Amino acid sequence: GQRGRTFTPTDLLDYIYAVLHSPTYREKYKEFLKIDFPRVPYPKDKETFWKLVKLGGELRQIHLLESPVVENYITQYPEDGDNVVEKPRYAPPLEGDSGGGRVYINETQYFANVPEVAWNFYIGGYQPAQKWLKDRKDRTLEFEDILHYQRIIVALTETNRLMKEV
């Protein structure tokens, strides 16, 4: 139903957002992106434009943690304890773990089922899943922090998935 429809400034933003997250684009303009403002290519056709608007919108909302998707936690936080972040580390999945590995915040407490791709994911030169915990070293995670971290993991996992689609 998008045939004759004009686009809004938000549609344009979402298109650009999608393009900037395209692995092909990033590879092709790698040197430019270091020194210059990115050139945004003109869409090939209407279909492509609207497809990218949709993907870009999803990405943007996920990054703002506004998308309902980020509330569908894929991880768990199964162990009780003092919730103090000591030495965050990633442990690959054990026998019987469903899918992802464990992100330990201290000796006994961890987030379960964290996809390795989320733990290692780079955005703008750093790794959010690692940095967020490292920034909270020696602090106690509150209930809301624990939920927030789980949203971040979903956001990173989804970003990885959507970038492949772009």
PDB file of C-alpha atoms in Angstrom:
ATOM      1  CA  GLY A   1       0.000   0.000   0.000  1.00  0.00           C
ATOM      2  CA  GLN A   2       3.019   2.288  -0.269  1.00  0.00           C
ATOM      3  CA  ARG A   3       2.718   2.889  -3.995  1.00  0.00           C
ATOM      4  CA  GLY A   4       1.935   6.583  -4.350  1.00  0.00           C
ATOM      5  CA  ARG A   5       2.705   7.447  -0.768  1.00  0.00           C
ATOM      6  CA  THR A   6       5.044  10.318  -0.024  1.00  0.00           C
ATOM      7  CA  PHE A   7       7.646   9.829   2.655  1.00  0.00           C
ATOM      8  CA  THR A   8       8.092  11.679   5.926  1.00  0.00           C
ATOM      9  CA  PRO A   9      11.339  12.989   7.445  1.00  0.00           C
ATOM     10  CA  THR A  10      11.269   9.952   9.747  1.00  0.00           C
ATOM     11  CA  ASP A  11      11.098   7.618   6.744  1.00  0.00           C
ATOM     12  CA  LEU A  12      14.171   9.327   5.355  1.00  0.00           C
ATOM     13  CA  LEU A  13      15.983   9.028   8.675  1.00  0.00           C
ATOM     14  CA  ASP A  14      15.125   5.332   8.830  1.00  0.00           C
ATOM     15  CA  TYR A  15      16.331   4.788   5.268  1.00  0.00           C
ATOM     16  CA  ILE A  16      19.671   6.413   6.088  1.00  0.00           C
ATOM     17  CA  TYR A  17      19.874   4.512   9.357  1.00  0.00           C
ATOM     18  CA  ALA A  18      19.432   1.220   7.522  1.00  0.00           C
ATOM     19  CA  VAL A  19      21.996   2.089   4.855  1.00  0.00           C
ATOM     20  CA  LEU A  20      24.588   3.044   7.470  1.00  0.00           C
ATOM     21  CA  HIS A  21      24.081  -0.352   9.102  1.00  0.00           C
ATOM     22  CA  SER A  22      24.546  -2.306   5.902  1.00  0.00           C
ATOM     23  CA  PRO A  23      27.669  -4.489   6.138  1.00  0.00           C
ATOM     24  CA  THR A  24      28.231  -4.094   2.378  1.00  0.00           C
ATOM     25  CA  TYR A  25      28.031  -0.314   2.649  1.00  0.00           C
ATOM     26  CA  ARG A  26      30.373  -0.247   5.645  1.00  0.00           C
ATOM     27  CA  GLU A  27      32.936  -2.367   3.855  1.00  0.00           C
ATOM     28  CA  LYS A  28      32.731  -0.349   0.629  1.00  0.00           C
ATOM     29  CA  TYR A  29      33.033   3.069   2.318  1.00  0.00           C
ATOM     30  CA  LYS A  30      35.284   1.987   5.188  1.00  0.00           C
ATOM     31  CA  GLU A  31      38.038   4.507   4.428  1.00  0.00           C
ATOM     32  CA  PHE A  32      35.554   7.324   3.816  1.00  0.00           C
ATOM     33  CA  LEU A  33      33.749   6.668   7.062  1.00  0.00           C
ATOM     34  CA  LYS A  34      36.978   7.235   8.989  1.00  0.00           C
ATOM     35  CA  ILE A  35      37.631  10.679   7.546  1.00  0.00           C
ATOM     36  CA  ASP A  36      34.483  12.048   6.063  1.00  0.00           C
ATOM     37  CA  PHE A  37      30.737  12.226   6.348  1.00  0.00           C
ATOM     38  CA  PRO A  38      29.161   9.142   4.841  1.00  0.00           C
ATOM     39  CA  ARG A  39      27.743   9.468   1.370  1.00  0.00           C
ATOM     40  CA  VAL A  40      24.271   7.979   1.346  1.00  0.00           C
ATOM     41  CA  PRO A  41      23.439   6.296  -1.944  1.00  0.00           C
ATOM     42  CA  TYR A  42      20.189   7.071  -3.718  1.00  0.00           C
ATOM     43  CA  PRO A  43      17.749   4.142  -3.388  1.00  0.00           C
ATOM     44  CA  LYS A  44      17.724   1.743  -6.333  1.00  0.00           C
ATOM     45  CA  ASP A  45      13.917   1.814  -6.554  1.00  0.00           C
ATOM     46  CA  LYS A  46      10.769   2.369  -4.499  1.00  0.00           C
ATOM     47  CA  GLU A  47      10.681  -1.218  -3.255  1.00  0.00           C
ATOM     48  CA  THR A  48      14.228  -1.010  -1.922  1.00  0.00           C
ATOM     49  CA  PHE A  49      13.557   2.364  -0.335  1.00  0.00           C
ATOM     50  CA  TRP A  50      10.525   1.171   1.637  1.00  0.00           C
ATOM     51  CA  LYS A  51      12.169  -2.105   2.615  1.00  0.00           C
ATOM     52  CA  LEU A  52      15.104  -0.174   4.069  1.00  0.00           C
ATOM     53  CA  VAL A  53      12.790   2.347   5.756  1.00  0.00           C
ATOM     54  CA  LYS A  54      11.168  -0.575   7.563  1.00  0.00           C
ATOM     55  CA  LEU A  55      14.478  -2.161   8.613  1.00  0.00           C
ATOM     56  CA  GLY A  56      15.954   1.200   9.598  1.00  0.00           C
ATOM     57  CA  GLY A  57      12.923   1.968  11.750  1.00  0.00           C
ATOM     58  CA  GLU A  58      13.259  -1.365  13.507  1.00  0.00           C
ATOM     59  CA  LEU A  59      16.957  -0.763  14.133  1.00  0.00           C
ATOM     60  CA  ARG A  60      16.420   2.781  15.380  1.00  0.00           C
ATOM     61  CA  GLN A  61      13.721   1.730  17.852  1.00  0.00           C
ATOM     62  CA  ILE A  62      15.793  -1.200  19.035  1.00  0.00           C
ATOM     63  CA  HIS A  63      18.799   1.068  19.643  1.00  0.00           C
ATOM     64  CA  LEU A  64      16.652   3.471  21.616  1.00  0.00           C
ATOM     65  CA  LEU A  65      15.412   0.389  23.506  1.00  0.00           C
ATOM     66  CA  GLU A  66      11.915   1.572  22.516  1.00  0.00           C
ATOM     67  CA  SER A  67      10.980  -1.412  20.411  1.00  0.00           C
ATOM     68  CA  PRO A  68       8.663  -3.919  22.084  1.00  0.00           C
ATOM     69  CA  VAL A  69      11.083  -6.552  20.769  1.00  0.00           C
ATOM     70  CA  VAL A  70      13.649  -5.694  23.459  1.00  0.00           C
ATOM     71  CA  GLU A  71      11.187  -6.723  26.166  1.00  0.00           C
ATOM     72  CA  ASN A  72      11.229 -10.282  24.823  1.00  0.00           C
ATOM     73  CA  TYR A  73      14.207 -11.336  26.881  1.00  0.00           C
ATOM     74  CA  ILE A  74      16.241 -14.187  25.485  1.00  0.00           C
ATOM     75  CA  THR A  75      18.437 -14.397  28.583  1.00  0.00           C
ATOM     76  CA  GLN A  76      17.865 -15.342  32.200  1.00  0.00           C
ATOM     77  CA  TYR A  77      19.463 -14.296  35.478  1.00  0.00           C
ATOM     78  CA  PRO A  78      19.019 -17.464  37.496  1.00  0.00           C
ATOM     79  CA  GLU A  79      21.225 -17.154  40.594  1.00  0.00           C
ATOM     80  CA  ASP A  80      20.559 -15.160  43.750  1.00  0.00           C
ATOM     81  CA  GLY A  81      23.418 -13.277  45.356  1.00  0.00           C
ATOM     82  CA  ASP A  82      24.676  -9.787  46.165  1.00  0.00           C
ATOM     83  CA  ASN A  83      24.523  -8.689  42.477  1.00  0.00           C
ATOM     84  CA  VAL A  84      27.913  -6.983  42.726  1.00  0.00           C
ATOM     85  CA  VAL A  85      29.793  -6.707  39.437  1.00  0.00           C
ATOM     86  CA  GLU A  86      33.313  -8.010  40.075  1.00  0.00           C
ATOM     87  CA  LYS A  87      34.962  -9.382  36.963  1.00  0.00           C
ATOM     88  CA  PRO A  88      32.612  -9.711  34.011  1.00  0.00           C
ATOM     89  CA  ARG A  89      33.508 -12.593  31.705  1.00  0.00           C
ATOM     90  CA  TYR A  90      31.916 -14.683  29.005  1.00  0.00           C
ATOM     91  CA  ALA A  91      31.755 -18.472  29.265  1.00  0.00           C
ATOM     92  CA  PRO A  92      30.723 -20.518  26.225  1.00  0.00           C
ATOM     93  CA  PRO A  93      27.565 -22.646  26.486  1.00  0.00           C
ATOM     94  CA  LEU A  94      27.813 -25.768  28.658  1.00  0.00           C
ATOM     95  CA  GLU A  95      26.154 -29.094  27.949  1.00  0.00           C
ATOM     96  CA  GLY A  96      22.445 -28.597  28.416  1.00  0.00           C
ATOM     97  CA  ASP A  97      22.532 -24.801  28.071  1.00  0.00           C
ATOM     98  CA  SER A  98      20.026 -23.640  25.493  1.00  0.00           C
ATOM     99  CA  GLY A  99      21.890 -21.745  22.821  1.00  0.00           C
ATOM    100  CA  GLY A 100      24.005 -18.971  24.282  1.00  0.00           C
ATOM    101  CA  GLY A 101      26.780 -18.805  26.831  1.00  0.00           C
ATOM    102  CA  ARG A 102      26.957 -17.250  30.261  1.00  0.00           C
ATOM    103  CA  VAL A 103      28.026 -13.749  31.177  1.00  0.00           C
ATOM    104  CA  TYR A 104      29.330 -13.928  34.728  1.00  0.00           C
ATOM    105  CA  ILE A 105      29.274 -10.740  36.774  1.00  0.00           C
ATOM    106  CA  ASN A 106      30.987 -12.412  39.746  1.00  0.00           C
ATOM    107  CA  GLU A 107      31.951 -15.925  40.860  1.00  0.00           C
ATOM    108  CA  THR A 108      28.395 -17.238  41.179  1.00  0.00           C
ATOM    109  CA  GLN A 109      25.995 -14.956  39.325  1.00  0.00           C
ATOM    110  CA  TYR A 110      25.513 -14.775  35.599  1.00  0.00           C
ATOM    111  CA  PHE A 111      23.194 -13.965  32.732  1.00  0.00           C
ATOM    112  CA  ALA A 112      22.325 -17.234  31.003  1.00  0.00           C
ATOM    113  CA  ASN A 113      21.814 -17.896  27.298  1.00  0.00           C
ATOM    114  CA  VAL A 114      23.731 -14.846  26.038  1.00  0.00           C
ATOM    115  CA  PRO A 115      24.545 -15.237  22.325  1.00  0.00           C
ATOM    116  CA  GLU A 116      28.276 -14.893  21.769  1.00  0.00           C
ATOM    117  CA  VAL A 117      27.553 -12.506  18.904  1.00  0.00           C
ATOM    118  CA  ALA A 118      25.885 -10.105  21.374  1.00  0.00           C
ATOM    119  CA  TRP A 119      28.803 -10.276  23.840  1.00  0.00           C
ATOM    120  CA  ASN A 120      31.344  -9.513  21.106  1.00  0.00           C
ATOM    121  CA  PHE A 121      29.238  -7.056  19.100  1.00  0.00           C
ATOM    122  CA  TYR A 122      30.900  -3.741  18.223  1.00  0.00           C
ATOM    123  CA  ILE A 123      29.049  -0.465  17.846  1.00  0.00           C
ATOM    124  CA  GLY A 124      31.140   2.622  17.155  1.00  0.00           C
ATOM    125  CA  GLY A 125      34.426   1.162  18.302  1.00  0.00           C
ATOM    126  CA  TYR A 126      33.352  -0.462  21.544  1.00  0.00           C
ATOM    127  CA  GLN A 127      31.452  -3.503  22.713  1.00  0.00           C
ATOM    128  CA  PRO A 128      28.292  -2.390  24.547  1.00  0.00           C
ATOM    129  CA  ALA A 129      27.603  -5.735  26.267  1.00  0.00           C
ATOM    130  CA  GLN A 130      31.091  -5.696  27.772  1.00  0.00           C
ATOM    131  CA  LYS A 131      31.461  -1.967  28.354  1.00  0.00           C
ATOM    132  CA  TRP A 132      28.155  -1.656  30.205  1.00  0.00           C
ATOM    133  CA  LEU A 133      29.249  -4.183  32.813  1.00  0.00           C
ATOM    134  CA  LYS A 134      32.841  -2.925  33.036  1.00  0.00           C
ATOM    135  CA  ASP A 135      31.503   0.588  33.674  1.00  0.00           C
ATOM    136  CA  ARG A 136      29.657  -0.851  36.683  1.00  0.00           C
ATOM    137  CA  LYS A 137      32.566  -2.688  38.275  1.00  0.00           C
ATOM    138  CA  ASP A 138      32.244  -2.898  42.099  1.00  0.00           C
ATOM    139  CA  ARG A 139      28.646  -1.676  41.889  1.00  0.00           C
ATOM    140  CA  THR A 140      25.522  -3.542  42.856  1.00  0.00           C
ATOM    141  CA  LEU A 141      23.100  -4.184  40.011  1.00  0.00           C
ATOM    142  CA  GLU A 142      19.561  -3.178  40.945  1.00  0.00           C
ATOM    143  CA  PHE A 143      16.541  -5.049  39.628  1.00  0.00           C
ATOM    144  CA  GLU A 144      16.060  -2.424  36.905  1.00  0.00           C
ATOM    145  CA  ASP A 145      19.746  -2.722  35.863  1.00  0.00           C
ATOM    146  CA  ILE A 146      19.349  -6.473  35.450  1.00  0.00           C
ATOM    147  CA  LEU A 147      16.346  -5.952  33.169  1.00  0.00           C
ATOM    148  CA  HIS A 148      18.155  -3.189  31.285  1.00  0.00           C
ATOM    149  CA  TYR A 149      21.151  -5.403  30.585  1.00  0.00           C
ATOM    150  CA  GLN A 150      18.842  -8.084  29.229  1.00  0.00           C
ATOM    151  CA  ARG A 151      17.273  -5.493  26.916  1.00  0.00           C
ATOM    152  CA  ILE A 152      20.743  -4.558  25.678  1.00  0.00           C
ATOM    153  CA  ILE A 153      21.466  -8.205  24.837  1.00  0.00           C
ATOM    154  CA  VAL A 154      18.251  -8.465  22.815  1.00  0.00           C
ATOM    155  CA  ALA A 155      19.047  -5.175  21.070  1.00  0.00           C
ATOM    156  CA  LEU A 156      22.527  -6.354  20.050  1.00  0.00           C
ATOM    157  CA  THR A 157      21.287  -9.749  18.891  1.00  0.00           C
ATOM    158  CA  GLU A 158      18.515  -8.129  16.837  1.00  0.00           C
ATOM    159  CA  THR A 159      20.906  -5.552  15.388  1.00  0.00           C
ATOM    160  CA  ASN A 160      23.117  -8.371  14.179  1.00  0.00           C
ATOM    161  CA  ARG A 161      20.147 -10.136  12.611  1.00  0.00           C
ATOM    162  CA  LEU A 162      18.760  -7.001  10.947  1.00  0.00           C
ATOM    163  CA  MET A 163      22.170  -5.933   9.618  1.00  0.00           C
ATOM    164  CA  LYS A 164      22.334  -9.229   7.745  1.00  0.00           C
ATOM    165  CA  GLU A 165      18.935  -8.436   6.208  1.00  0.00           C
ATOM    166  CA  VAL A 166      19.990  -4.946   5.124  1.00  0.00           C
TER     167      VAL A 166
END
